[in-house]
Amino acid sequence: MKKKWICALAALMLLGLTACENRQETGTKDAPKLLLGYSQLGSESAFRIGATRDTEENARKYGISLMMENANQKQENQIAAIRSFIAYRVDVIAFSPIVEDGWDAVLTEAKEAGIPVVLVDRAIRTEKEGLYASMIGADFYREGRMAGEYLIRKANDLGRDHLNIVEIRGTEDSTPMKQRREGFRDAIAGDPRMQILDSVNGDFLRSRGAECMRELLEKYGDQVDVVFSHNDEMTIGALPEIEKAGYVPGRDILLISIDGGQEAIDILKEGRINCIVECTPKLGAMLMETALKLAAGETVEREIHPEERTFSDYDDLDALEPRGY
Ligand code: AHR
């Protein structure tokens, strides 16, 4: 391990890559227990920024040296980052894959180099065995189901016999988009009152959430009863468009969101969002514990899911702790 660390430091000095714009290193005062290379996919949301911060904080806490790259929403940047981690001979590689497909080649290179890989937050799709050791992240299918279950409860309480739903989806080919869409549909499938009018791609971005909402309202006007948005950023982007079109969010149009960042929770408390399914970015401690086990040659769990809940207009949220993201 010590030899590897010296090699990694030498490679860093030689290549002069420490000055690279997107790279951050979280050092430790004492000799680090291991060197972890982490490719974060971007900074598109409060969730993502919270996830980056939580990873850095936990690396410090666990005495792990972290080499963090931000891919700025580009898969090719993530692949390049993983290749640089292999070149540095880090002890463990972790990354949050922006999309599910297209990782076989680079992960085969990591496997051949004998470096264990941990997927954080999102999953990949592969036919190959043994390309990663563990996947730490939310159960996105369950999140989608919880969103649908809230809607059924709300429809019952409001006595509605029909609800037209529009969906603003996350990034194409990403795990949260695919599984939330599926979980939501499965939850409402047996309820004939629920009709999905349209589903559009908002890419998990606030700006796209606004554009999507504008277009949906131009197309469907007052037919829209419910917006199911795959994250808080897109929901917050959609809100002013609903208001500009003359509707009261939370009353004329029900809003269901996912993540549970502080800004969205505050809007939920105002009554302008009806329900938020939690998606926690606090995966850092689980990642550090898994990385330490892998570096020690121990076996790790193949899948690790955090506990998550729903926040809604049925709850008293006054005592809710600050969310921290
Ligand atoms: O992968 C998790 C999703 O990614 C979060 O719900 C979203 O906010 C983020 O961009």
Tab-separated table of N, CA and C in Angstrom, residues 5-138:
chain	number	residue	atom	x	y	z
A	5	TRP	N	1.265	4.295	-2.797
A	5	TRP	CA	1.033	5.702	-2.460
A	5	TRP	C	2.197	6.558	-2.963
A	6	ILE	N	3.420	6.052	-2.792
A	6	ILE	CA	4.593	6.792	-3.269
A	6	ILE	C	4.527	6.926	-4.791
A	7	CYS	N	4.149	5.835	-5.461
A	7	CYS	CA	4.020	5.860	-6.918
A	7	CYS	C	2.994	6.898	-7.347
A	8	ALA	N	1.867	6.912	-6.630
A	8	ALA	CA	0.793	7.839	-6.996
A	8	ALA	C	1.257	9.271	-6.851
A	9	LEU	N	1.962	9.556	-5.750
A	9	LEU	CA	2.457	10.922	-5.529
A	9	LEU	C	3.454	11.318	-6.612
A	10	ALA	N	4.334	10.369	-6.948
A	10	ALA	CA	5.346	10.639	-7.974
A	10	ALA	C	4.663	10.928	-9.302
A	11	ALA	N	3.624	10.140	-9.618
A	11	ALA	CA	2.914	10.336	-10.890
A	11	ALA	C	2.266	11.708	-10.922
A	12	LEU	N	1.695	12.100	-9.791
A	12	LEU	CA	1.040	13.412	-9.711
A	12	LEU	C	2.032	14.527	-9.977
A	13	MET	N	3.223	14.434	-9.306
A	13	MET	CA	4.215	15.492	-9.451
A	13	MET	C	4.728	15.541	-10.877
A	14	LEU	N	4.985	14.350	-11.408
A	14	LEU	CA	5.546	14.252	-12.747
A	14	LEU	C	4.601	14.847	-13.782
A	15	LEU	N	3.363	14.479	-13.706
A	15	LEU	CA	2.412	14.919	-14.729
A	15	LEU	C	1.902	16.327	-14.487
A	16	GLY	N	2.175	16.850	-13.301
A	16	GLY	CA	1.747	18.216	-12.987
A	16	GLY	C	0.240	18.385	-13.086
A	17	LEU	N	-0.484	17.323	-12.780
A	17	LEU	CA	-1.932	17.373	-12.980
A	17	LEU	C	-2.687	17.953	-11.795
A	18	THR	N	-2.018	18.281	-10.738
A	18	THR	CA	-2.727	18.797	-9.568
A	18	THR	C	-3.377	20.139	-9.866
A	19	ALA	N	-2.858	20.829	-10.882
A	19	ALA	CA	-3.408	22.143	-11.208
A	19	ALA	C	-4.662	22.039	-12.068
A	20	CYS	N	-4.983	20.822	-12.485
A	20	CYS	CA	-6.125	20.622	-13.378
A	20	CYS	C	-7.389	21.224	-12.771
A	21	GLU	N	-8.124	21.980	-13.584
A	21	GLU	CA	-9.243	22.800	-13.122
A	21	GLU	C	-10.298	22.076	-12.274
A	22	ASN	N	-10.680	20.872	-12.727
A	22	ASN	CA	-11.784	20.190	-12.074
A	22	ASN	C	-11.371	19.276	-10.939
A	23	ARG	N	-10.107	19.133	-10.730
A	23	ARG	CA	-9.658	18.140	-9.751
A	23	ARG	C	-9.525	18.758	-8.371
A	24	GLN	N	-10.021	18.021	-7.379
A	24	GLN	CA	-9.835	18.457	-5.990
A	24	GLN	C	-9.269	17.292	-5.223
A	25	GLU	N	-8.303	17.579	-4.371
A	25	GLU	CA	-7.794	16.516	-3.520
A	25	GLU	C	-8.091	16.840	-2.081
A	26	THR	N	-8.619	15.874	-1.373
A	26	THR	CA	-8.892	16.047	0.030
A	26	THR	C	-7.821	15.301	0.787
A	27	GLY	N	-6.869	16.030	1.347
A	27	GLY	CA	-5.754	15.384	2.035
A	27	GLY	C	-6.107	15.041	3.467
A	28	THR	N	-5.239	14.311	4.118
A	28	THR	CA	-5.406	14.017	5.531
A	28	THR	C	-4.091	14.372	6.213
A	29	LYS	N	-4.165	14.724	7.514
A	29	LYS	CA	-2.957	15.139	8.239
A	29	LYS	C	-1.997	13.965	8.406
A	30	ASP	N	-2.555	12.800	8.789
A	30	ASP	CA	-1.721	11.620	8.990
A	30	ASP	C	-1.583	10.881	7.660
A	31	ALA	N	-0.740	9.845	7.669
A	31	ALA	CA	-0.575	9.053	6.443
A	31	ALA	C	-1.945	8.494	6.050
A	32	PRO	N	-2.367	8.689	4.799
A	32	PRO	CA	-3.697	8.221	4.401
A	32	PRO	C	-3.797	6.706	4.431
A	33	LYS	N	-5.020	6.226	4.741
A	33	LYS	CA	-5.211	4.777	4.793
A	33	LYS	C	-5.280	4.203	3.388
A	34	LEU	N	-5.781	5.009	2.459
A	34	LEU	CA	-5.790	4.568	1.059
A	34	LEU	C	-6.061	5.764	0.155
A	35	LEU	N	-5.827	5.542	-1.136
A	35	LEU	CA	-6.061	6.583	-2.129
A	35	LEU	C	-7.295	6.191	-2.942
A	36	LEU	N	-8.293	7.059	-2.889
A	36	LEU	CA	-9.569	6.783	-3.570
A	36	LEU	C	-9.750	7.774	-4.716
A	37	GLY	N	-9.913	7.275	-5.926
A	37	GLY	CA	-10.227	8.138	-7.073
A	37	GLY	C	-11.729	8.155	-7.277
A	38	TYR	N	-12.314	9.354	-7.345
A	38	TYR	CA	-13.782	9.439	-7.460
A	38	TYR	C	-14.151	10.349	-8.624
A	39	SER	N	-14.927	9.838	-9.559
A	39	SER	CA	-15.420	10.677	-10.653
A	39	SER	C	-16.874	11.038	-10.382
A	40	GLN	N	-17.063	12.310	-10.047
A	40	GLN	CA	-18.425	12.821	-9.846
A	40	GLN	C	-18.968	13.243	-11.206
A	41	LEU	N	-20.275	13.036	-11.433
A	41	LEU	CA	-20.777	13.266	-12.801
A	41	LEU	C	-21.000	14.723	-13.148
A	42	GLY	N	-21.205	15.583	-12.155
A	42	GLY	CA	-21.450	16.995	-12.483
A	42	GLY	C	-21.887	17.775	-11.264
A	43	SER	N	-22.567	18.894	-11.506
A	43	SER	CA	-23.050	19.752	-10.403
A	43	SER	C	-24.462	20.231	-10.736
A	44	GLU	N	-25.275	19.330	-11.299
A	44	GLU	CA	-26.558	19.758	-11.852
A	44	GLU	C	-27.631	20.071	-10.816
A	45	SER	N	-27.420	19.691	-9.561
A	45	SER	CA	-28.520	19.827	-8.599
A	45	SER	C	-27.982	19.988	-7.180
A	46	ALA	N	-28.886	20.428	-6.286
A	46	ALA	CA	-28.514	20.521	-4.862
A	46	ALA	C	-28.110	19.139	-4.356
A	47	PHE	N	-28.806	18.111	-4.837
A	47	PHE	CA	-28.450	16.732	-4.478
A	47	PHE	C	-26.984	16.474	-4.816
A	48	ARG	N	-26.588	16.814	-6.047
A	48	ARG	CA	-25.239	16.472	-6.515
A	48	ARG	C	-24.183	17.237	-5.721
A	49	ILE	N	-24.464	18.531	-5.476
A	49	ILE	CA	-23.494	19.350	-4.733
A	49	ILE	C	-23.379	18.804	-3.297
A	50	GLY	N	-24.537	18.398	-2.744
A	50	GLY	CA	-24.533	17.795	-1.403
A	50	GLY	C	-23.753	16.484	-1.392
A	51	ALA	N	-23.874	15.707	-2.464
A	51	ALA	CA	-23.178	14.414	-2.537
A	51	ALA	C	-21.668	14.627	-2.592
A	52	THR	N	-21.237	15.628	-3.366
A	52	THR	CA	-19.800	15.912	-3.470
A	52	THR	C	-19.251	16.324	-2.105
A	53	ARG	N	-19.993	17.225	-1.438
A	53	ARG	CA	-19.537	17.705	-0.122
A	53	ARG	C	-19.483	16.554	0.889
A	54	ASP	N	-20.501	15.710	0.867
A	54	ASP	CA	-20.557	14.601	1.819
A	54	ASP	C	-19.396	13.615	1.588
A	55	THR	N	-19.043	13.404	0.325
A	55	THR	CA	-17.919	12.504	0.012
A	55	THR	C	-16.617	13.104	0.552
A	56	GLU	N	-16.428	14.395	0.320
A	56	GLU	CA	-15.185	15.044	0.788
A	56	GLU	C	-15.093	15.015	2.317
A	57	GLU	N	-16.208	15.325	2.973
A	57	GLU	CA	-16.200	15.352	4.445
A	57	GLU	C	-15.884	13.977	5.023
A	58	ASN	N	-16.489	12.944	4.412
A	58	ASN	CA	-16.272	11.607	4.947
A	58	ASN	C	-14.886	11.068	4.633
A	59	ALA	N	-14.315	11.481	3.497
A	59	ALA	CA	-12.937	11.070	3.199
A	59	ALA	C	-12.022	11.591	4.307
A	60	ARG	N	-12.213	12.854	4.682
A	60	ARG	CA	-11.396	13.437	5.768
A	60	ARG	C	-11.609	12.659	7.062
A	61	LYS	N	-12.905	12.422	7.362
A	61	LYS	CA	-13.238	11.743	8.622
A	61	LYS	C	-12.610	10.347	8.711
A	62	TYR	N	-12.591	9.620	7.599
A	62	TYR	CA	-12.086	8.242	7.602
A	62	TYR	C	-10.588	8.148	7.312
A	63	GLY	N	-9.927	9.325	7.143
A	63	GLY	CA	-8.479	9.298	6.876
A	63	GLY	C	-8.131	8.733	5.513
A	64	ILE	N	-8.998	9.021	4.545
A	64	ILE	CA	-8.783	8.505	3.182
A	64	ILE	C	-8.402	9.666	2.275
A	65	SER	N	-7.380	9.473	1.451
A	65	SER	CA	-6.985	10.524	0.517
A	65	SER	C	-7.863	10.417	-0.731
A	66	LEU	N	-8.534	11.511	-1.060
A	66	LEU	CA	-9.536	11.497	-2.136
A	66	LEU	C	-9.066	12.316	-3.320
A	67	MET	N	-9.103	11.706	-4.472
A	67	MET	CA	-8.803	12.419	-5.711
A	67	MET	C	-10.141	12.543	-6.440
A	68	MET	N	-10.709	13.740	-6.458
A	68	MET	CA	-12.087	13.911	-6.971
A	68	MET	C	-12.071	14.672	-8.288
A	69	GLU	N	-12.742	14.126	-9.281
A	69	GLU	CA	-12.876	14.780	-10.590
A	69	GLU	C	-14.345	15.085	-10.840
A	70	ASN	N	-14.637	16.278	-11.380
A	70	ASN	CA	-16.007	16.609	-11.765
A	70	ASN	C	-16.115	16.515	-13.284
A	71	ALA	N	-17.013	15.671	-13.777
A	71	ALA	CA	-17.095	15.404	-15.226
A	71	ALA	C	-17.982	16.390	-15.979
A	72	ASN	N	-18.554	17.337	-15.251
A	72	ASN	CA	-19.399	18.350	-15.921
A	72	ASN	C	-20.407	17.742	-16.898
A	73	GLN	N	-21.109	16.716	-16.439
A	73	GLN	CA	-22.211	16.111	-17.201
A	73	GLN	C	-21.769	15.408	-18.487
A	74	LYS	N	-20.505	15.031	-18.584
A	74	LYS	CA	-20.052	14.365	-19.820
A	74	LYS	C	-19.469	12.985	-19.513
A	75	GLN	N	-20.027	11.962	-20.163
A	75	GLN	CA	-19.536	10.602	-19.940
A	75	GLN	C	-18.068	10.478	-20.349
A	76	GLU	N	-17.676	11.150	-21.438
A	76	GLU	CA	-16.270	10.997	-21.879
A	76	GLU	C	-15.311	11.538	-20.824
A	77	ASN	N	-15.737	12.566	-20.070
A	77	ASN	CA	-14.872	13.074	-18.989
A	77	ASN	C	-14.761	12.053	-17.858
A	78	GLN	N	-15.859	11.328	-17.608
A	78	GLN	CA	-15.797	10.302	-16.555
A	78	GLN	C	-14.858	9.167	-16.970
A	79	ILE	N	-14.940	8.786	-18.237
A	79	ILE	CA	-14.073	7.697	-18.727
A	79	ILE	C	-12.601	8.140	-18.636
A	80	ALA	N	-12.336	9.400	-19.017
A	80	ALA	CA	-10.950	9.902	-18.945
A	80	ALA	C	-10.474	9.938	-17.488
A	81	ALA	N	-11.355	10.336	-16.579
A	81	ALA	CA	-10.981	10.386	-15.157
A	81	ALA	C	-10.641	8.986	-14.644
A	82	ILE	N	-11.464	8.004	-15.005
A	82	ILE	CA	-11.214	6.636	-14.535
A	82	ILE	C	-9.862	6.143	-15.082
A	83	ARG	N	-9.588	6.492	-16.347
A	83	ARG	CA	-8.284	6.078	-16.933
A	83	ARG	C	-7.135	6.736	-16.163
A	84	SER	N	-7.321	8.000	-15.762
A	84	SER	CA	-6.226	8.651	-15.017
A	84	SER	C	-6.068	8.014	-13.635
A	85	PHE	N	-7.163	7.575	-13.019
A	85	PHE	CA	-7.050	6.898	-11.711
A	85	PHE	C	-6.288	5.570	-11.871
A	86	ILE	N	-6.555	4.902	-12.982
A	86	ILE	CA	-5.835	3.627	-13.217
A	86	ILE	C	-4.342	3.928	-13.380
A	87	ALA	N	-4.031	4.997	-14.131
A	87	ALA	CA	-2.622	5.361	-14.354
A	87	ALA	C	-1.930	5.709	-13.032
A	88	TYR	N	-2.656	6.344	-12.127
A	88	TYR	CA	-2.077	6.696	-10.815
A	88	TYR	C	-1.976	5.504	-9.882
A	89	ARG	N	-2.619	4.407	-10.273
A	89	ARG	CA	-2.657	3.201	-9.434
A	89	ARG	C	-3.290	3.501	-8.071
A	90	VAL	N	-4.443	4.164	-8.103
A	90	VAL	CA	-5.186	4.391	-6.852
A	90	VAL	C	-5.578	3.032	-6.268
A	91	ASP	N	-5.946	3.023	-5.013
A	91	ASP	CA	-6.323	1.759	-4.369
A	91	ASP	C	-7.737	1.328	-4.741
A	92	VAL	N	-8.650	2.302	-4.816
A	92	VAL	CA	-10.050	2.012	-5.144
A	92	VAL	C	-10.552	3.128	-6.058
A	93	ILE	N	-11.400	2.758	-7.027
A	93	ILE	CA	-12.056	3.754	-7.891
A	93	ILE	C	-13.539	3.760	-7.560
A	94	ALA	N	-14.108	4.965	-7.423
A	94	ALA	CA	-15.560	5.087	-7.271
A	94	ALA	C	-16.044	6.079	-8.316
A	95	PHE	N	-17.258	5.887	-8.782
A	95	PHE	CA	-17.821	6.901	-9.683
A	95	PHE	C	-19.338	6.825	-9.702
A	96	SER	N	-19.956	7.977	-10.060
A	96	SER	CA	-21.417	8.072	-10.181
A	96	SER	C	-21.719	8.157	-11.669
A	97	PRO	N	-22.077	7.041	-12.298
A	97	PRO	CA	-22.215	7.031	-13.764
A	97	PRO	C	-23.377	7.879	-14.250
A	98	ILE	N	-23.077	8.785	-15.158
A	98	ILE	CA	-24.139	9.683	-15.647
A	98	ILE	C	-25.221	8.905	-16.378
A	99	VAL	N	-24.816	7.892	-17.159
A	99	VAL	CA	-25.764	7.030	-17.870
A	99	VAL	C	-25.402	5.572	-17.564
A	100	GLU	N	-26.284	4.663	-17.978
A	100	GLU	CA	-26.049	3.258	-17.626
A	100	GLU	C	-25.134	2.522	-18.598
A	101	ASP	N	-25.156	2.923	-19.864
A	101	ASP	CA	-24.425	2.154	-20.883
A	101	ASP	C	-23.054	2.743	-21.203
A	102	GLY	N	-22.160	1.901	-21.703
A	102	GLY	CA	-20.903	2.399	-22.272
A	102	GLY	C	-19.703	2.341	-21.332
A	103	TRP	N	-19.753	1.484	-20.303
A	103	TRP	CA	-18.650	1.457	-19.331
A	103	TRP	C	-17.767	0.225	-19.446
A	104	ASP	N	-18.153	-0.749	-20.258
A	104	ASP	CA	-17.446	-2.048	-20.257
A	104	ASP	C	-15.945	-1.905	-20.499
A	105	ALA	N	-15.552	-1.106	-21.493
A	105	ALA	CA	-14.129	-1.043	-21.870
A	105	ALA	C	-13.291	-0.498	-20.720
A	106	VAL	N	-13.688	0.645	-20.181
A	106	VAL	CA	-12.849	1.269	-19.142
A	106	VAL	C	-12.867	0.447	-17.848
A	107	LEU	N	-14.006	-0.175	-17.536
A	107	LEU	CA	-14.048	-0.971	-16.301
A	107	LEU	C	-13.278	-2.290	-16.460
A	108	THR	N	-13.187	-2.763	-17.688
A	108	THR	CA	-12.333	-3.934	-17.931
A	108	THR	C	-10.871	-3.551	-17.694
A	109	GLU	N	-10.501	-2.339	-18.097
A	109	GLU	CA	-9.120	-1.871	-17.853
A	109	GLU	C	-8.851	-1.796	-16.338
A	110	ALA	N	-9.820	-1.313	-15.576
A	110	ALA	CA	-9.646	-1.231	-14.113
A	110	ALA	C	-9.507	-2.634	-13.522
A	111	LYS	N	-10.336	-3.542	-14.030
A	111	LYS	CA	-10.294	-4.929	-13.532
A	111	LYS	C	-8.927	-5.550	-13.822
A	112	GLU	N	-8.437	-5.329	-15.051
A	112	GLU	CA	-7.131	-5.909	-15.414
A	112	GLU	C	-6.002	-5.305	-14.578
A	113	ALA	N	-6.198	-4.038	-14.155
A	113	ALA	CA	-5.180	-3.392	-13.306
A	113	ALA	C	-5.332	-3.821	-11.841
A	114	GLY	N	-6.373	-4.599	-11.554
A	114	GLY	CA	-6.578	-5.100	-10.185
A	114	GLY	C	-7.117	-4.046	-9.230
A	115	ILE	N	-7.793	-3.004	-9.779
A	115	ILE	CA	-8.320	-1.937	-8.911
A	115	ILE	C	-9.827	-2.131	-8.747
A	116	PRO	N	-10.295	-2.330	-7.509
A	116	PRO	CA	-11.733	-2.516	-7.323
A	116	PRO	C	-12.518	-1.228	-7.589
A	117	VAL	N	-13.734	-1.410	-8.112
A	117	VAL	CA	-14.584	-0.265	-8.485
A	117	VAL	C	-15.876	-0.306	-7.681
A	118	VAL	N	-16.287	0.883	-7.205
A	118	VAL	CA	-17.563	1.011	-6.495
A	118	VAL	C	-18.438	2.007	-7.259
A	119	LEU	N	-19.671	1.609	-7.552
A	119	LEU	CA	-20.625	2.535	-8.171
A	119	LEU	C	-21.337	3.280	-7.051
A	120	VAL	N	-21.427	4.606	-7.206
A	120	VAL	CA	-22.082	5.400	-6.169
A	120	VAL	C	-23.257	6.139	-6.796
A	121	ASP	N	-24.404	6.060	-6.151
A	121	ASP	CA	-25.629	6.750	-6.543
A	121	ASP	C	-26.337	6.078	-7.720
A	122	ARG	N	-25.672	5.940	-8.874
A	122	ARG	CA	-26.330	5.371	-10.053
A	122	ARG	C	-25.678	4.055	-10.472
A	123	ALA	N	-26.419	3.269	-11.257
A	123	ALA	CA	-25.929	1.947	-11.670
A	123	ALA	C	-25.483	1.957	-13.134
A	124	ILE	N	-24.945	0.820	-13.585
A	124	ILE	CA	-24.580	0.662	-14.991
A	124	ILE	C	-25.290	-0.572	-15.538
A	125	ARG	N	-25.311	-0.678	-16.871
A	125	ARG	CA	-25.870	-1.881	-17.496
A	125	ARG	C	-24.730	-2.597	-18.200
A	126	THR	N	-24.525	-3.841	-17.853
A	126	THR	CA	-23.432	-4.592	-18.475
A	126	THR	C	-23.759	-6.075	-18.489
A	127	GLU	N	-23.232	-6.753	-19.492
A	127	GLU	CA	-23.392	-8.211	-19.575
A	127	GLU	C	-22.196	-8.893	-18.922
A	128	LYS	N	-21.116	-8.099	-18.670
A	128	LYS	CA	-19.869	-8.699	-18.197
A	128	LYS	C	-19.878	-8.898	-16.681
A	129	GLU	N	-19.221	-9.946	-16.243
A	129	GLU	CA	-19.136	-10.254	-14.809
A	129	GLU	C	-17.987	-9.486	-14.155
A	130	GLY	N	-18.164	-9.126	-12.898
A	130	GLY	CA	-17.051	-8.661	-12.071
A	130	GLY	C	-16.459	-7.308	-12.426
A	131	LEU	N	-17.246	-6.445	-13.073
A	131	LEU	CA	-16.691	-5.126	-13.422
A	131	LEU	C	-16.757	-4.145	-12.255
A	132	TYR	N	-17.590	-4.439	-11.280
A	132	TYR	CA	-17.608	-3.599	-10.076
A	132	TYR	C	-17.901	-4.470	-8.857
A	133	ALA	N	-17.434	-3.961	-7.703
A	133	ALA	CA	-17.553	-4.763	-6.487
A	133	ALA	C	-18.859	-4.493	-5.754
A	134	SER	N	-19.289	-3.220	-5.789
A	134	SER	CA	-20.453	-2.859	-4.985
A	134	SER	C	-21.161	-1.656	-5.605
A	135	MET	N	-22.473	-1.576	-5.381
A	135	MET	CA	-23.245	-0.422	-5.824
A	135	MET	C	-23.925	0.184	-4.592
A	136	ILE	N	-23.587	1.458	-4.306
A	136	ILE	CA	-24.146	2.132	-3.124
A	136	ILE	C	-25.054	3.246	-3.621
A	137	GLY	N	-26.334	3.136	-3.388
A	137	GLY	CA	-27.221	4.195	-3.876
A	137	GLY	C	-28.668	3.897	-3.563
A	138	ALA	N	-29.512	4.883	-3.862
A	138	ALA	CA	-30.929	4.786	-3.536
A	138	ALA	C	-31.624	3.707	-4.356
